[in-house]
């Protein structure tokens, strides 16, 4: 026969986790997520110890080879500065191979009219 304490624990467990379907589902999902986190952490620790010294991070300083150069972009970003001297700027793109400096007539809200904007590279 089941004792009073054991019966109380099983009754509490049933009422808390299994009586309502939403509680049952939440308990299953929480248990699965918790198990996944614990298992992955333990396995990662085991694997890192087992393969120590053989991973690329551990041996890449032994090799000296030039990395492939990244291709340059076809456009560059430039800053257009107001010729009125207000300090107002626009940011635009222009072709890298252009043989000219970008100039545009744009609206400057500080002087409230259209003024010439001249290219300046963004550093």
mmCIF file with all atom_site columns, N, CA, C and O in Angstrom, residues 58-102:
data_model
loop_
_atom_site.group_PDB
_atom_site.id
_atom_site.type_symbol
_atom_site.label_atom_id
_atom_site.label_alt_id
_atom_site.label_comp_id
_atom_site.label_asym_id
_atom_site.label_entity_id
_atom_site.label_seq_id
_atom_site.pdbx_PDB_ins_code
_atom_site.Cartn_x
_atom_site.Cartn_y
_atom_site.Cartn_z
_atom_site.occupancy
_atom_site.B_iso_or_equiv
_atom_site.pdbx_formal_charge
_atom_site.auth_seq_id
_atom_site.auth_comp_id
_atom_site.auth_asym_id
_atom_site.auth_atom_id
_atom_site.pdbx_PDB_model_num
ATOM 1   N N  . UNK A 1 58  ? 43.890 25.822 -33.479 1.00 0.00 ? 58  UNK A N  1
ATOM 2   C CA . UNK A 1 58  ? 45.106 25.440 -32.762 1.00 0.00 ? 58  UNK A CA 1
ATOM 3   C C  . UNK A 1 58  ? 46.335 25.381 -33.673 1.00 0.00 ? 58  UNK A C  1
ATOM 4   O O  . UNK A 1 58  ? 47.460 25.572 -33.217 1.00 0.00 ? 58  UNK A O  1
ATOM 5   N N  . UNK A 1 59  ? 46.152 25.083 -34.963 1.00 0.00 ? 59  UNK A N  1
ATOM 6   C CA . UNK A 1 59  ? 47.314 24.848 -35.821 1.00 0.00 ? 59  UNK A CA 1
ATOM 7   C C  . UNK A 1 59  ? 47.511 25.900 -36.907 1.00 0.00 ? 59  UNK A C  1
ATOM 8   O O  . UNK A 1 59  ? 48.493 25.853 -37.634 1.00 0.00 ? 59  UNK A O  1
ATOM 9   N N  . UNK A 1 60  ? 46.632 26.873 -37.044 1.00 0.00 ? 60  UNK A N  1
ATOM 10  C CA . UNK A 1 60  ? 46.744 27.805 -38.170 1.00 0.00 ? 60  UNK A CA 1
ATOM 11  C C  . UNK A 1 60  ? 47.968 28.700 -38.093 1.00 0.00 ? 60  UNK A C  1
ATOM 12  O O  . UNK A 1 60  ? 48.443 29.166 -39.122 1.00 0.00 ? 60  UNK A O  1
ATOM 13  N N  . UNK A 1 61  ? 48.542 28.914 -36.902 1.00 0.00 ? 61  UNK A N  1
ATOM 14  C CA . UNK A 1 61  ? 49.739 29.746 -36.807 1.00 0.00 ? 61  UNK A CA 1
ATOM 15  C C  . UNK A 1 61  ? 50.976 29.014 -37.338 1.00 0.00 ? 61  UNK A C  1
ATOM 16  O O  . UNK A 1 61  ? 52.010 29.643 -37.554 1.00 0.00 ? 61  UNK A O  1
ATOM 17  N N  . UNK A 1 62  ? 50.904 27.718 -37.567 1.00 0.00 ? 62  UNK A N  1
ATOM 18  C CA . UNK A 1 62  ? 52.022 26.969 -38.126 1.00 0.00 ? 62  UNK A CA 1
ATOM 19  C C  . UNK A 1 62  ? 52.178 27.202 -39.624 1.00 0.00 ? 62  UNK A C  1
ATOM 20  O O  . UNK A 1 62  ? 53.235 26.937 -40.184 1.00 0.00 ? 62  UNK A O  1
ATOM 21  N N  . UNK A 1 63  ? 51.124 27.627 -40.266 1.00 0.00 ? 63  UNK A N  1
ATOM 22  C CA . UNK A 1 63  ? 51.128 27.800 -41.711 1.00 0.00 ? 63  UNK A CA 1
ATOM 23  C C  . UNK A 1 63  ? 51.174 29.280 -42.052 1.00 0.00 ? 63  UNK A C  1
ATOM 24  O O  . UNK A 1 63  ? 50.454 30.083 -41.481 1.00 0.00 ? 63  UNK A O  1
ATOM 25  N N  . UNK A 1 64  ? 52.050 29.623 -42.999 1.00 0.00 ? 64  UNK A N  1
ATOM 26  C CA . UNK A 1 64  ? 52.161 31.005 -43.431 1.00 0.00 ? 64  UNK A CA 1
ATOM 27  C C  . UNK A 1 64  ? 51.876 31.050 -44.924 1.00 0.00 ? 64  UNK A C  1
ATOM 28  O O  . UNK A 1 64  ? 52.726 30.719 -45.743 1.00 0.00 ? 64  UNK A O  1
ATOM 29  N N  . UNK A 1 65  ? 50.670 31.401 -45.267 1.00 0.00 ? 65  UNK A N  1
ATOM 30  C CA . UNK A 1 65  ? 50.323 31.512 -46.670 1.00 0.00 ? 65  UNK A CA 1
ATOM 31  C C  . UNK A 1 65  ? 49.479 32.773 -46.854 1.00 0.00 ? 65  UNK A C  1
ATOM 32  O O  . UNK A 1 65  ? 48.743 33.169 -45.978 1.00 0.00 ? 65  UNK A O  1
ATOM 33  N N  . UNK A 1 66  ? 49.638 33.401 -48.002 1.00 0.00 ? 66  UNK A N  1
ATOM 34  C CA . UNK A 1 66  ? 48.872 34.636 -48.230 1.00 0.00 ? 66  UNK A CA 1
ATOM 35  C C  . UNK A 1 66  ? 47.395 34.327 -48.421 1.00 0.00 ? 66  UNK A C  1
ATOM 36  O O  . UNK A 1 66  ? 47.040 33.369 -49.108 1.00 0.00 ? 66  UNK A O  1
ATOM 37  N N  . UNK A 1 67  ? 46.584 35.117 -47.797 1.00 0.00 ? 67  UNK A N  1
ATOM 38  C CA . UNK A 1 67  ? 45.149 34.958 -47.979 1.00 0.00 ? 67  UNK A CA 1
ATOM 39  C C  . UNK A 1 67  ? 44.738 35.617 -49.290 1.00 0.00 ? 67  UNK A C  1
ATOM 40  O O  . UNK A 1 67  ? 45.360 36.567 -49.750 1.00 0.00 ? 67  UNK A O  1
ATOM 41  N N  . UNK A 1 68  ? 43.718 35.099 -49.884 1.00 0.00 ? 68  UNK A N  1
ATOM 42  C CA . UNK A 1 68  ? 43.243 35.663 -51.144 1.00 0.00 ? 68  UNK A CA 1
ATOM 43  C C  . UNK A 1 68  ? 42.756 37.087 -50.912 1.00 0.00 ? 68  UNK A C  1
ATOM 44  O O  . UNK A 1 68  ? 42.087 37.366 -49.921 1.00 0.00 ? 68  UNK A O  1
ATOM 45  N N  . UNK A 1 69  ? 43.133 37.976 -51.826 1.00 0.00 ? 69  UNK A N  1
ATOM 46  C CA . UNK A 1 69  ? 42.709 39.363 -51.686 1.00 0.00 ? 69  UNK A CA 1
ATOM 47  C C  . UNK A 1 69  ? 41.241 39.487 -52.067 1.00 0.00 ? 69  UNK A C  1
ATOM 48  O O  . UNK A 1 69  ? 40.775 38.855 -53.013 1.00 0.00 ? 69  UNK A O  1
ATOM 49  N N  . UNK A 1 70  ? 40.560 40.308 -51.301 1.00 0.00 ? 70  UNK A N  1
ATOM 50  C CA . UNK A 1 70  ? 39.161 40.549 -51.571 1.00 0.00 ? 70  UNK A CA 1
ATOM 51  C C  . UNK A 1 70  ? 39.043 41.515 -52.746 1.00 0.00 ? 70  UNK A C  1
ATOM 52  O O  . UNK A 1 70  ? 39.764 42.496 -52.834 1.00 0.00 ? 70  UNK A O  1
ATOM 53  N N  . UNK A 1 71  ? 38.132 41.224 -53.642 1.00 0.00 ? 71  UNK A N  1
ATOM 54  C CA . UNK A 1 71  ? 37.928 42.088 -54.800 1.00 0.00 ? 71  UNK A CA 1
ATOM 55  C C  . UNK A 1 71  ? 37.377 43.431 -54.343 1.00 0.00 ? 71  UNK A C  1
ATOM 56  O O  . UNK A 1 71  ? 36.524 43.502 -53.458 1.00 0.00 ? 71  UNK A O  1
ATOM 57  N N  . UNK A 1 72  ? 37.896 44.504 -54.954 1.00 0.00 ? 72  UNK A N  1
ATOM 58  C CA . UNK A 1 72  ? 37.425 45.830 -54.591 1.00 0.00 ? 72  UNK A CA 1
ATOM 59  C C  . UNK A 1 72  ? 36.033 46.060 -55.152 1.00 0.00 ? 72  UNK A C  1
ATOM 60  O O  . UNK A 1 72  ? 35.684 45.563 -56.221 1.00 0.00 ? 72  UNK A O  1
ATOM 61  N N  . UNK A 1 73  ? 35.276 46.844 -54.430 1.00 0.00 ? 73  UNK A N  1
ATOM 62  C CA . UNK A 1 73  ? 33.944 47.196 -54.875 1.00 0.00 ? 73  UNK A CA 1
ATOM 63  C C  . UNK A 1 73  ? 34.017 48.085 -56.112 1.00 0.00 ? 73  UNK A C  1
ATOM 64  O O  . UNK A 1 73  ? 34.973 48.839 -56.287 1.00 0.00 ? 73  UNK A O  1
ATOM 65  N N  . UNK A 1 74  ? 32.996 48.026 -56.949 1.00 0.00 ? 74  UNK A N  1
ATOM 66  C CA . UNK A 1 74  ? 32.972 48.864 -58.147 1.00 0.00 ? 74  UNK A CA 1
ATOM 67  C C  . UNK A 1 74  ? 32.556 50.294 -57.838 1.00 0.00 ? 74  UNK A C  1
ATOM 68  O O  . UNK A 1 74  ? 32.730 51.184 -58.666 1.00 0.00 ? 74  UNK A O  1
ATOM 69  N N  . UNK A 1 75  ? 31.985 50.511 -56.665 1.00 0.00 ? 75  UNK A N  1
ATOM 70  C CA . UNK A 1 75  ? 31.574 51.864 -56.276 1.00 0.00 ? 75  UNK A CA 1
ATOM 71  C C  . UNK A 1 75  ? 32.222 52.236 -54.961 1.00 0.00 ? 75  UNK A C  1
ATOM 72  O O  . UNK A 1 75  ? 32.611 51.366 -54.181 1.00 0.00 ? 75  UNK A O  1
ATOM 73  N N  . UNK A 1 76  ? 32.332 53.543 -54.715 1.00 0.00 ? 76  UNK A N  1
ATOM 74  C CA . UNK A 1 76  ? 32.816 54.022 -53.426 1.00 0.00 ? 76  UNK A CA 1
ATOM 75  C C  . UNK A 1 76  ? 31.790 54.998 -52.855 1.00 0.00 ? 76  UNK A C  1
ATOM 76  O O  . UNK A 1 76  ? 31.022 55.624 -53.595 1.00 0.00 ? 76  UNK A O  1
ATOM 77  N N  . UNK A 1 77  ? 31.773 55.108 -51.564 1.00 0.00 ? 77  UNK A N  1
ATOM 78  C CA . UNK A 1 77  ? 30.857 56.014 -50.879 1.00 0.00 ? 77  UNK A CA 1
ATOM 79  C C  . UNK A 1 77  ? 31.588 57.325 -50.638 1.00 0.00 ? 77  UNK A C  1
ATOM 80  O O  . UNK A 1 77  ? 32.718 57.341 -50.149 1.00 0.00 ? 77  UNK A O  1
ATOM 81  N N  . UNK A 1 78  ? 30.946 58.428 -51.011 1.00 0.00 ? 78  UNK A N  1
ATOM 82  C CA . UNK A 1 78  ? 31.554 59.744 -50.843 1.00 0.00 ? 78  UNK A CA 1
ATOM 83  C C  . UNK A 1 78  ? 30.595 60.649 -50.070 1.00 0.00 ? 78  UNK A C  1
ATOM 84  O O  . UNK A 1 78  ? 29.386 60.436 -50.069 1.00 0.00 ? 78  UNK A O  1
ATOM 85  N N  . UNK A 1 79  ? 31.156 61.626 -49.422 1.00 0.00 ? 79  UNK A N  1
ATOM 86  C CA . UNK A 1 79  ? 30.365 62.604 -48.686 1.00 0.00 ? 79  UNK A CA 1
ATOM 87  C C  . UNK A 1 79  ? 30.350 63.900 -49.499 1.00 0.00 ? 79  UNK A C  1
ATOM 88  O O  . UNK A 1 79  ? 31.386 64.382 -49.936 1.00 0.00 ? 79  UNK A O  1
ATOM 89  N N  . UNK A 1 80  ? 29.173 64.442 -49.713 1.00 0.00 ? 80  UNK A N  1
ATOM 90  C CA . UNK A 1 80  ? 29.026 65.718 -50.402 1.00 0.00 ? 80  UNK A CA 1
ATOM 91  C C  . UNK A 1 80  ? 28.862 66.807 -49.357 1.00 0.00 ? 80  UNK A C  1
ATOM 92  O O  . UNK A 1 80  ? 27.937 66.759 -48.552 1.00 0.00 ? 80  UNK A O  1
ATOM 93  N N  . UNK A 1 81  ? 29.772 67.796 -49.366 1.00 0.00 ? 81  UNK A N  1
ATOM 94  C CA . UNK A 1 81  ? 29.758 68.864 -48.375 1.00 0.00 ? 81  UNK A CA 1
ATOM 95  C C  . UNK A 1 81  ? 29.263 70.144 -49.041 1.00 0.00 ? 81  UNK A C  1
ATOM 96  O O  . UNK A 1 81  ? 29.673 70.483 -50.156 1.00 0.00 ? 81  UNK A O  1
ATOM 97  N N  . UNK A 1 82  ? 28.422 70.872 -48.330 1.00 0.00 ? 82  UNK A N  1
ATOM 98  C CA . UNK A 1 82  ? 27.841 72.099 -48.863 1.00 0.00 ? 82  UNK A CA 1
ATOM 99  C C  . UNK A 1 82  ? 28.914 73.155 -49.111 1.00 0.00 ? 82  UNK A C  1
ATOM 100 O O  . UNK A 1 82  ? 29.760 73.421 -48.254 1.00 0.00 ? 82  UNK A O  1
ATOM 101 N N  . UNK A 1 83  ? 28.862 73.771 -50.299 1.00 0.00 ? 83  UNK A N  1
ATOM 102 C CA . UNK A 1 83  ? 29.800 74.843 -50.630 1.00 0.00 ? 83  UNK A CA 1
ATOM 103 C C  . UNK A 1 83  ? 29.413 76.148 -49.939 1.00 0.00 ? 83  UNK A C  1
ATOM 104 O O  . UNK A 1 83  ? 30.186 77.102 -49.921 1.00 0.00 ? 83  UNK A O  1
ATOM 105 N N  . UNK A 1 84  ? 28.220 76.194 -49.336 1.00 0.00 ? 84  UNK A N  1
ATOM 106 C CA . UNK A 1 84  ? 27.785 77.391 -48.627 1.00 0.00 ? 84  UNK A CA 1
ATOM 107 C C  . UNK A 1 84  ? 28.480 77.519 -47.276 1.00 0.00 ? 84  UNK A C  1
ATOM 108 O O  . UNK A 1 84  ? 28.359 78.535 -46.610 1.00 0.00 ? 84  UNK A O  1
ATOM 109 N N  . UNK A 1 85  ? 29.181 76.479 -46.863 1.00 0.00 ? 85  UNK A N  1
ATOM 110 C CA . UNK A 1 85  ? 29.923 76.518 -45.608 1.00 0.00 ? 85  UNK A CA 1
ATOM 111 C C  . UNK A 1 85  ? 29.086 76.244 -44.372 1.00 0.00 ? 85  UNK A C  1
ATOM 112 O O  . UNK A 1 85  ? 29.498 76.541 -43.255 1.00 0.00 ? 85  UNK A O  1
ATOM 113 N N  . UNK A 1 86  ? 27.919 75.622 -44.550 1.00 0.00 ? 86  UNK A N  1
ATOM 114 C CA . UNK A 1 86  ? 27.053 75.341 -43.399 1.00 0.00 ? 86  UNK A CA 1
ATOM 115 C C  . UNK A 1 86  ? 27.430 74.052 -42.689 1.00 0.00 ? 86  UNK A C  1
ATOM 116 O O  . UNK A 1 86  ? 27.024 73.834 -41.558 1.00 0.00 ? 86  UNK A O  1
ATOM 117 N N  . UNK A 1 87  ? 28.172 73.191 -43.364 1.00 0.00 ? 87  UNK A N  1
ATOM 118 C CA . UNK A 1 87  ? 28.548 71.912 -42.765 1.00 0.00 ? 87  UNK A CA 1
ATOM 119 C C  . UNK A 1 87  ? 27.545 70.816 -43.044 1.00 0.00 ? 87  UNK A C  1
ATOM 120 O O  . UNK A 1 87  ? 27.729 69.676 -42.617 1.00 0.00 ? 87  UNK A O  1
ATOM 121 N N  . UNK A 1 88  ? 26.466 71.121 -43.753 1.00 0.00 ? 88  UNK A N  1
ATOM 122 C CA . UNK A 1 88  ? 25.463 70.113 -44.088 1.00 0.00 ? 88  UNK A CA 1
ATOM 123 C C  . UNK A 1 88  ? 26.029 69.178 -45.151 1.00 0.00 ? 88  UNK A C  1
ATOM 124 O O  . UNK A 1 88  ? 26.727 69.611 -46.068 1.00 0.00 ? 88  UNK A O  1
ATOM 125 N N  . UNK A 1 89  ? 25.741 67.868 -45.024 1.00 0.00 ? 89  UNK A N  1
ATOM 126 C CA . UNK A 1 89  ? 26.318 66.882 -45.935 1.00 0.00 ? 89  UNK A CA 1
ATOM 127 C C  . UNK A 1 89  ? 25.263 65.916 -46.452 1.00 0.00 ? 89  UNK A C  1
ATOM 128 O O  . UNK A 1 89  ? 24.220 65.718 -45.825 1.00 0.00 ? 89  UNK A O  1
ATOM 129 N N  . UNK A 1 90  ? 25.545 65.348 -47.596 1.00 0.00 ? 90  UNK A N  1
ATOM 130 C CA . UNK A 1 90  ? 24.819 64.214 -48.150 1.00 0.00 ? 90  UNK A CA 1
ATOM 131 C C  . UNK A 1 90  ? 25.827 63.092 -48.342 1.00 0.00 ? 90  UNK A C  1
ATOM 132 O O  . UNK A 1 90  ? 27.021 63.340 -48.505 1.00 0.00 ? 90  UNK A O  1
ATOM 133 N N  . UNK A 1 91  ? 25.343 61.848 -48.365 1.00 0.00 ? 91  UNK A N  1
ATOM 134 C CA . UNK A 1 91  ? 26.210 60.696 -48.635 1.00 0.00 ? 91  UNK A CA 1
ATOM 135 C C  . UNK A 1 91  ? 25.699 60.023 -49.908 1.00 0.00 ? 91  UNK A C  1
ATOM 136 O O  . UNK A 1 91  ? 24.524 59.714 -50.025 1.00 0.00 ? 91  UNK A O  1
ATOM 137 N N  . UNK A 1 92  ? 26.587 59.822 -50.867 1.00 0.00 ? 92  UNK A N  1
ATOM 138 C CA . UNK A 1 92  ? 26.226 59.233 -52.160 1.00 0.00 ? 92  UNK A CA 1
ATOM 139 C C  . UNK A 1 92  ? 27.265 58.195 -52.562 1.00 0.00 ? 92  UNK A C  1
ATOM 140 O O  . UNK A 1 92  ? 28.355 58.138 -52.006 1.00 0.00 ? 92  UNK A O  1
ATOM 141 N N  . UNK A 1 93  ? 26.924 57.386 -53.566 1.00 0.00 ? 93  UNK A N  1
ATOM 142 C CA . UNK A 1 93  ? 27.867 56.443 -54.156 1.00 0.00 ? 93  UNK A CA 1
ATOM 143 C C  . UNK A 1 93  ? 28.217 56.920 -55.556 1.00 0.00 ? 93  UNK A C  1
ATOM 144 O O  . UNK A 1 93  ? 27.386 57.500 -56.247 1.00 0.00 ? 93  UNK A O  1
ATOM 145 N N  . UNK A 1 94  ? 29.452 56.659 -55.970 1.00 0.00 ? 94  UNK A N  1
ATOM 146 C CA . UNK A 1 94  ? 29.863 56.954 -57.340 1.00 0.00 ? 94  UNK A CA 1
ATOM 147 C C  . UNK A 1 94  ? 30.771 55.833 -57.810 1.00 0.00 ? 94  UNK A C  1
ATOM 148 O O  . UNK A 1 94  ? 31.349 55.107 -56.997 1.00 0.00 ? 94  UNK A O  1
ATOM 149 N N  . UNK A 1 95  ? 30.936 55.663 -59.126 1.00 0.00 ? 95  UNK A N  1
ATOM 150 C CA . UNK A 1 95  ? 31.821 54.607 -59.636 1.00 0.00 ? 95  UNK A CA 1
ATOM 151 C C  . UNK A 1 95  ? 33.269 54.847 -59.200 1.00 0.00 ? 95  UNK A C  1
ATOM 152 O O  . UNK A 1 95  ? 33.737 55.973 -59.170 1.00 0.00 ? 95  UNK A O  1
ATOM 153 N N  . UNK A 1 96  ? 33.955 53.781 -58.848 1.00 0.00 ? 96  UNK A N  1
ATOM 154 C CA . UNK A 1 96  ? 35.349 53.891 -58.415 1.00 0.00 ? 96  UNK A CA 1
ATOM 155 C C  . UNK A 1 96  ? 36.247 54.397 -59.534 1.00 0.00 ? 96  UNK A C  1
ATOM 156 O O  . UNK A 1 96  ? 37.198 55.126 -59.297 1.00 0.00 ? 96  UNK A O  1
ATOM 157 N N  . UNK A 1 97  ? 35.925 54.039 -60.757 1.00 0.00 ? 97  UNK A N  1
ATOM 158 C CA . UNK A 1 97  ? 36.800 54.378 -61.886 1.00 0.00 ? 97  UNK A CA 1
ATOM 159 C C  . UNK A 1 97  ? 36.485 55.738 -62.497 1.00 0.00 ? 97  UNK A C  1
ATOM 160 O O  . UNK A 1 97  ? 37.071 56.101 -63.509 1.00 0.00 ? 97  UNK A O  1
ATOM 161 N N  . UNK A 1 98  ? 35.571 56.487 -61.921 1.00 0.00 ? 98  UNK A N  1
ATOM 162 C CA . UNK A 1 98  ? 35.215 57.787 -62.491 1.00 0.00 ? 98  UNK A CA 1
ATOM 163 C C  . UNK A 1 98  ? 36.410 58.731 -62.401 1.00 0.00 ? 98  UNK A C  1
ATOM 164 O O  . UNK A 1 98  ? 37.114 58.776 -61.390 1.00 0.00 ? 98  UNK A O  1
ATOM 165 N N  . UNK A 1 99  ? 36.623 59.509 -63.461 1.00 0.00 ? 99  UNK A N  1
ATOM 166 C CA . UNK A 1 99  ? 37.774 60.407 -63.517 1.00 0.00 ? 99  UNK A CA 1
ATOM 167 C C  . UNK A 1 99  ? 37.410 61.808 -63.032 1.00 0.00 ? 99  UNK A C  1
ATOM 168 O O  . UNK A 1 99  ? 38.154 62.745 -63.242 1.00 0.00 ? 99  UNK A O  1
ATOM 169 N N  . UNK A 1 100 ? 36.301 61.948 -62.400 1.00 0.00 ? 100 UNK A N  1
ATOM 170 C CA . UNK A 1 100 ? 35.837 63.255 -61.965 1.00 0.00 ? 100 UNK A CA 1
ATOM 171 C C  . UNK A 1 100 ? 35.459 63.220 -60.485 1.00 0.00 ? 100 UNK A C  1
ATOM 172 O O  . UNK A 1 100 ? 35.225 62.166 -59.926 1.00 0.00 ? 100 UNK A O  1
ATOM 173 N N  . UNK A 1 101 ? 35.422 64.396 -59.899 1.00 0.00 ? 101 UNK A N  1
ATOM 174 C CA . UNK A 1 101 ? 34.924 64.510 -58.534 1.00 0.00 ? 101 UNK A CA 1
ATOM 175 C C  . UNK A 1 101 ? 33.444 64.844 -58.621 1.00 0.00 ? 101 UNK A C  1
ATOM 176 O O  . UNK A 1 101 ? 33.025 65.657 -59.429 1.00 0.00 ? 101 UNK A O  1
ATOM 177 N N  . UNK A 1 102 ? 32.665 64.234 -57.781 1.00 0.00 ? 102 UNK A N  1
ATOM 178 C CA . UNK A 1 102 ? 31.225 64.402 -57.829 1.00 0.00 ? 102 UNK A CA 1
ATOM 179 C C  . UNK A 1 102 ? 30.827 65.777 -57.288 1.00 0.00 ? 102 UNK A C  1
ATOM 180 O O  . UNK A 1 102 ? 31.261 66.177 -56.202 1.00 0.00 ? 102 UNK A O  1
#
